[in-house]
Amino acid sequence: MSSKSEILIVGGGVAGLALATRLGKTLGRSGKARITLIDKSFAHVWKPMLHCFAAGTVQNENDRISFMAQASTHNFEFWPGEVVSIDRDKREVLLSPLHASDGSKVLDSRTMTYDAIVLSIGSRANDFGTPGVLENCLFIDNLVEANAFNEKFRMEILKSFADNSELDIAIVGGGATGTQLAAELHKSLEIVDPVSLHAFDKAPPKLSITLLQSGARILPAFPESVSIAAKQELERIGVNVRTSARVAAADATGFTLKDGTHVPATLRVWAAGVKAPEVTKTYGGLSLSRSGQINVKPNLCSVDDDRIFAMGDCSYIVDDPLPATAQVARQQAHHLAQHLPAWLESGKEVPSCIFHNKGAIVALGNYNGWAALPGGRVMGGGMLHGLSARLGHIMLYRQHQIELFGLVRGLASIFADFVETIIRPSVRLD
């Protein structure tokens, strides 16, 4: 290459940050390309942990990775902002103005040029146009939303202490997020129990959790045996699991089902469905799926533009759709990190990305867990209550840390987390 190529990576989730880190080590370090990561926030969190942040069972202060710090040590640049449009003819992106928490403007709109752009902006829960959901429900699709839910959860717990009343929570969506959130919320109050006896001189209020799933079973992406076992475990700890319960509307008092039943809930969480952020509609007229995901070829290149790639939850492989999981996103990031340098330097086409399914894990707090392995084999449950599966879920997170930090810093981060669990409360109380 005669001059530096400009590679923009939009979105610092599992895939985006992994790709920026890897390309920074190769193209960035050698000076062959300038790698720029763009994200609306200033820090990365592992999305499969959001339900723990929402319940307060994990202290997310230590689980955030600063984009600026990561960029400074891995030869890429970071700019905060949201890409609100793409001019494919000029090869420019427009970033929205950046505002401080008090509403004051920090940065005006900015344009950035690119030779290649990789879109990795993740996904959101899909409300399917259900009346009242956007106005009356909480979401946990990112750290800001997870923290907002945790704040409301803690305040409602405090109110229930004062009023000696029951706290009703209803969660729509029986996939991994909704199912694991139900277990973590129960775990959170279980941890608070001995604390409350000293702080309030009374036992914690009763927590009523209802999990609503429109389909015939929860965890539909897992084998039926896991769905049955997970439902039994949730019911054992007191969660009311209702399947074939399609929500018709939401209001300030709860959910109304298609059959006319009303499910009362002080806190209402929507964790159903998957769709891309609305902003994909402004990305230069790129072809989108029904859920707003960017249509791509098997090599992750847009079907409309050879200089635009998309990976992770915001992408849709037209010929072979894949689930919106961290495992898929991570493998796609590794694929582009391996093949984009040759594409930039010599025009060699990026080959098709072949997904290798390594199974899936669902962990219900400290209560139980299961791993669904390729070939239909299931591990978990039994006398050890899915200990291997629950440890496996933790190890996936630790693997993610080591991949981003490197072995030495990754192990140091794990050790620091271990020390924090000894000196800090095991649930967020303030």
Coordinates of N, CA and C in Angstrom, one line a residue, residues 116-205:
A116 N -12.3 1.1 4.3 CA -13.1 -0.1 4.6 C -13.8 0.2 6.0
I117 N -15.0 -0.2 6.1 CA -15.8 0.0 7.3 C -16.4 -1.3 7.8
V118 N -16.3 -1.6 9.1 CA -16.8 -2.8 9.6 C -17.9 -2.4 10.6
L119 N -19.1 -2.8 10.4 CA -20.2 -2.4 11.3 C -20.5 -3.6 12.3
S120 N -20.4 -3.2 13.5 CA -20.6 -4.2 14.6 C -21.3 -3.5 15.8
I121 N -22.6 -3.1 15.5 CA -23.3 -2.3 16.5 C -24.3 -3.1 17.3
G122 N -24.2 -4.4 17.2 CA -25.0 -5.2 18.1 C -26.5 -5.3 17.7
S123 N -27.3 -5.5 18.8 CA -28.7 -5.7 18.6 C -29.5 -5.2 19.8
R124 N -30.8 -5.1 19.7 CA -31.7 -4.7 20.8 C -32.8 -5.8 20.8
A125 N -33.5 -5.8 22.0 CA -34.7 -6.6 22.1 C -35.7 -6.0 21.1
N126 N -36.6 -6.8 20.6 CA -37.6 -6.5 19.6 C -38.9 -6.4 20.3
D127 N -39.5 -5.2 20.3 CA -40.8 -5.0 20.9 C -42.0 -5.4 20.0
F128 N -41.6 -5.7 18.7 CA -42.6 -6.1 17.7 C -43.8 -5.2 17.6
G129 N -43.6 -3.9 17.9 CA -44.7 -3.0 17.8 C -45.8 -3.1 18.9
T130 N -45.5 -3.9 19.9 CA -46.5 -4.1 20.9 C -46.8 -2.8 21.7
P131 N -48.1 -2.5 21.7 CA -48.5 -1.2 22.4 C -48.0 -1.1 23.8
G132 N -47.5 0.1 24.1 CA -47.1 0.4 25.5 C -45.8 -0.1 26.0
V133 N -45.1 -0.9 25.2 CA -43.8 -1.5 25.6 C -42.7 -0.4 25.7
L134 N -42.5 0.4 24.7 CA -41.5 1.4 24.8 C -41.7 2.4 25.9
E135 N -43.0 2.7 26.2 CA -43.3 3.7 27.2 C -43.2 3.2 28.6
N136 N -43.5 1.9 28.8 CA -43.7 1.3 30.1 C -42.7 0.2 30.6
C137 N -41.8 -0.2 29.7 CA -40.9 -1.3 30.0 C -39.5 -0.9 30.1
L138 N -38.7 -1.6 30.8 CA -37.2 -1.4 30.9 C -36.5 -2.4 30.0
F139 N -35.4 -2.0 29.5 CA -34.6 -2.9 28.6 C -33.2 -3.1 29.3
I140 N -32.5 -4.1 28.9 CA -31.1 -4.3 29.5 C -30.2 -4.7 28.3
D141 N -30.3 -3.9 27.2 CA -29.5 -4.2 26.0 C -28.1 -3.6 26.1
N142 N -27.8 -2.8 27.0 CA -26.5 -2.2 27.2 C -26.2 -1.8 28.7
L143 N -25.0 -1.4 29.0 CA -24.7 -1.1 30.4 C -25.5 0.0 31.0
V144 N -25.8 1.0 30.2 CA -26.6 2.1 30.7 C -28.0 1.6 31.1
E145 N -28.6 0.8 30.3 CA -29.9 0.3 30.6 C -29.9 -0.7 31.8
A146 N -28.8 -1.5 31.8 CA -28.7 -2.5 32.9 C -28.5 -1.7 34.3
N147 N -27.7 -0.7 34.3 CA -27.6 0.1 35.5 C -28.9 0.8 35.9
A148 N -29.6 1.3 34.9 CA -30.9 2.0 35.1 C -31.9 1.0 35.8
F149 N -31.9 -0.2 35.3 CA -32.8 -1.2 35.9 C -32.4 -1.5 37.3
N150 N -31.1 -1.6 37.5 CA -30.6 -2.0 38.9 C -30.9 -0.9 39.8
E151 N -30.9 0.4 39.4 CA -31.2 1.5 40.3 C -32.7 1.4 40.6
K152 N -33.6 1.2 39.7 CA -35.0 1.1 40.0 C -35.3 -0.2 40.8
F153 N -34.6 -1.3 40.6 CA -34.8 -2.5 41.4 C -34.4 -2.2 42.8
R154 N -33.3 -1.6 43.1 CA -32.9 -1.3 44.5 C -33.8 -0.3 45.2
M155 N -34.3 0.7 44.4 CA -35.3 1.6 45.0 C -36.6 1.0 45.4
E156 N -37.0 0.1 44.5 CA -38.3 -0.6 44.8 C -38.2 -1.6 45.9
I157 N -37.0 -2.2 46.0 CA -36.7 -3.1 47.2 C -36.8 -2.3 48.5
L158 N -36.2 -1.1 48.5 CA -36.2 -0.2 49.6 C -37.7 0.2 50.0
K159 N -38.4 0.5 49.0 CA -39.8 0.9 49.2 C -40.6 -0.3 49.8
S160 N -40.3 -1.5 49.3 CA -41.0 -2.7 49.8 C -40.6 -3.0 51.3
F161 N -39.4 -2.7 51.6 CA -39.0 -2.8 53.0 C -39.8 -1.8 53.9
A162 N -40.0 -0.6 53.4 CA -40.7 0.4 54.2 C -42.2 0.1 54.3
D163 N -42.7 -0.4 53.2 CA -44.2 -0.6 53.2 C -44.6 -2.1 53.6
N164 N -43.5 -2.9 53.8 CA -43.8 -4.3 54.1 C -44.7 -4.9 53.0
S165 N -44.3 -4.6 51.7 CA -45.1 -5.0 50.6 C -44.3 -6.0 49.7
E166 N -45.0 -6.6 48.8 CA -44.4 -7.5 47.8 C -44.0 -6.8 46.6
L167 N -42.8 -7.2 46.0 CA -42.3 -6.6 44.8 C -42.6 -7.5 43.6
D168 N -43.4 -7.0 42.7 CA -43.7 -7.8 41.5 C -42.9 -7.4 40.3
I169 N -42.2 -8.4 39.7 CA -41.4 -8.2 38.5 C -41.8 -9.1 37.5
A170 N -42.1 -8.6 36.3 CA -42.4 -9.5 35.1 C -41.4 -9.3 34.0
I171 N -40.9 -10.4 33.5 CA -39.9 -10.4 32.4 C -40.5 -11.0 31.2
V172 N -40.5 -10.3 30.1 CA -41.0 -10.9 28.8 C -39.8 -11.4 28.0
G173 N -39.8 -12.7 27.7 CA -38.8 -13.2 26.9 C -38.1 -14.4 27.7
G174 N -38.3 -15.6 27.2 CA -37.8 -16.8 27.9 C -36.5 -17.3 27.3
G175 N -35.8 -16.4 26.6 CA -34.5 -16.8 26.0 C -33.4 -16.8 27.1
A176 N -32.2 -16.8 26.8 CA -31.1 -16.8 27.8 C -31.1 -15.6 28.6
T177 N -31.3 -14.4 28.1 CA -31.3 -13.2 28.9 C -32.4 -13.2 29.9
G178 N -33.6 -13.4 29.5 CA -34.7 -13.3 30.4 C -34.7 -14.4 31.5
T179 N -34.3 -15.6 31.1 CA -34.2 -16.7 32.0 C -33.2 -16.5 33.0
Q180 N -32.0 -16.1 32.6 CA -30.9 -15.9 33.5 C -31.1 -14.6 34.4
L181 N -31.8 -13.6 33.9 CA -32.1 -12.5 34.7 C -33.0 -12.8 35.9
A182 N -34.0 -13.7 35.6 CA -35.0 -14.1 36.6 C -34.2 -14.8 37.8
A183 N -33.3 -15.7 37.4 CA -32.5 -16.3 38.5 C -31.6 -15.4 39.2
E184 N -30.9 -14.4 38.5 CA -30.0 -13.5 39.2 C -30.8 -12.6 40.1
L185 N -32.0 -12.2 39.8 CA -32.8 -11.3 40.7 C -33.1 -12.0 42.0
H186 N -33.5 -13.3 41.8 CA -33.7 -14.1 43.0 C -32.5 -14.2 43.9
K187 N -31.4 -14.5 43.2 CA -30.1 -14.6 43.9 C -29.7 -13.3 44.6
S188 N -30.0 -12.2 44.0 CA -29.7 -10.9 44.6 C -30.4 -10.7 45.9
L189 N -31.7 -11.0 45.9 CA -32.4 -10.8 47.2 C -32.0 -11.8 48.2
E190 N -31.6 -13.0 47.8 CA -31.1 -14.0 48.7 C -29.9 -13.6 49.4
I191 N -29.0 -12.9 48.6 CA -27.8 -12.4 49.2 C -28.1 -11.2 50.2
V192 N -29.0 -10.4 49.9 CA -29.4 -9.3 50.7 C -30.0 -9.7 52.0
D193 N -30.6 -10.9 52.1 CA -31.3 -11.4 53.3 C -30.6 -11.2 54.6
P194 N -29.3 -11.7 54.8 CA -28.7 -11.5 56.0 C -28.3 -10.0 56.3
V195 N -28.0 -9.3 55.2 CA -27.7 -7.8 55.3 C -28.9 -7.1 55.9
S196 N -30.1 -7.4 55.3 CA -31.3 -6.7 55.7 C -31.6 -6.9 57.2
L197 N -31.3 -8.1 57.7 CA -31.7 -8.4 59.1 C -30.9 -7.4 60.1
H198 N -29.7 -7.0 59.7 CA -28.9 -6.0 60.5 C -29.3 -4.6 60.1
A199 N -29.5 -4.3 58.8 CA -29.7 -2.9 58.4 C -31.1 -2.5 58.7
F200 N -32.1 -3.4 58.5 CA -33.5 -3.0 58.7 C -34.2 -3.7 59.8
D201 N -33.5 -4.7 60.4 CA -34.0 -5.5 61.5 C -35.3 -6.2 61.1
K202 N -35.3 -6.6 59.8 CA -36.4 -7.4 59.3 C -36.0 -8.2 58.1
A203 N -36.7 -9.2 57.8 CA -36.4 -10.0 56.6 C -36.8 -9.3 55.3
P204 N -36.2 -9.6 54.2 CA -36.5 -8.8 53.0 C -37.9 -9.1 52.5
P205 N -38.5 -8.2 51.8 CA -39.8 -8.4 51.3 C -39.9 -9.6 50.3

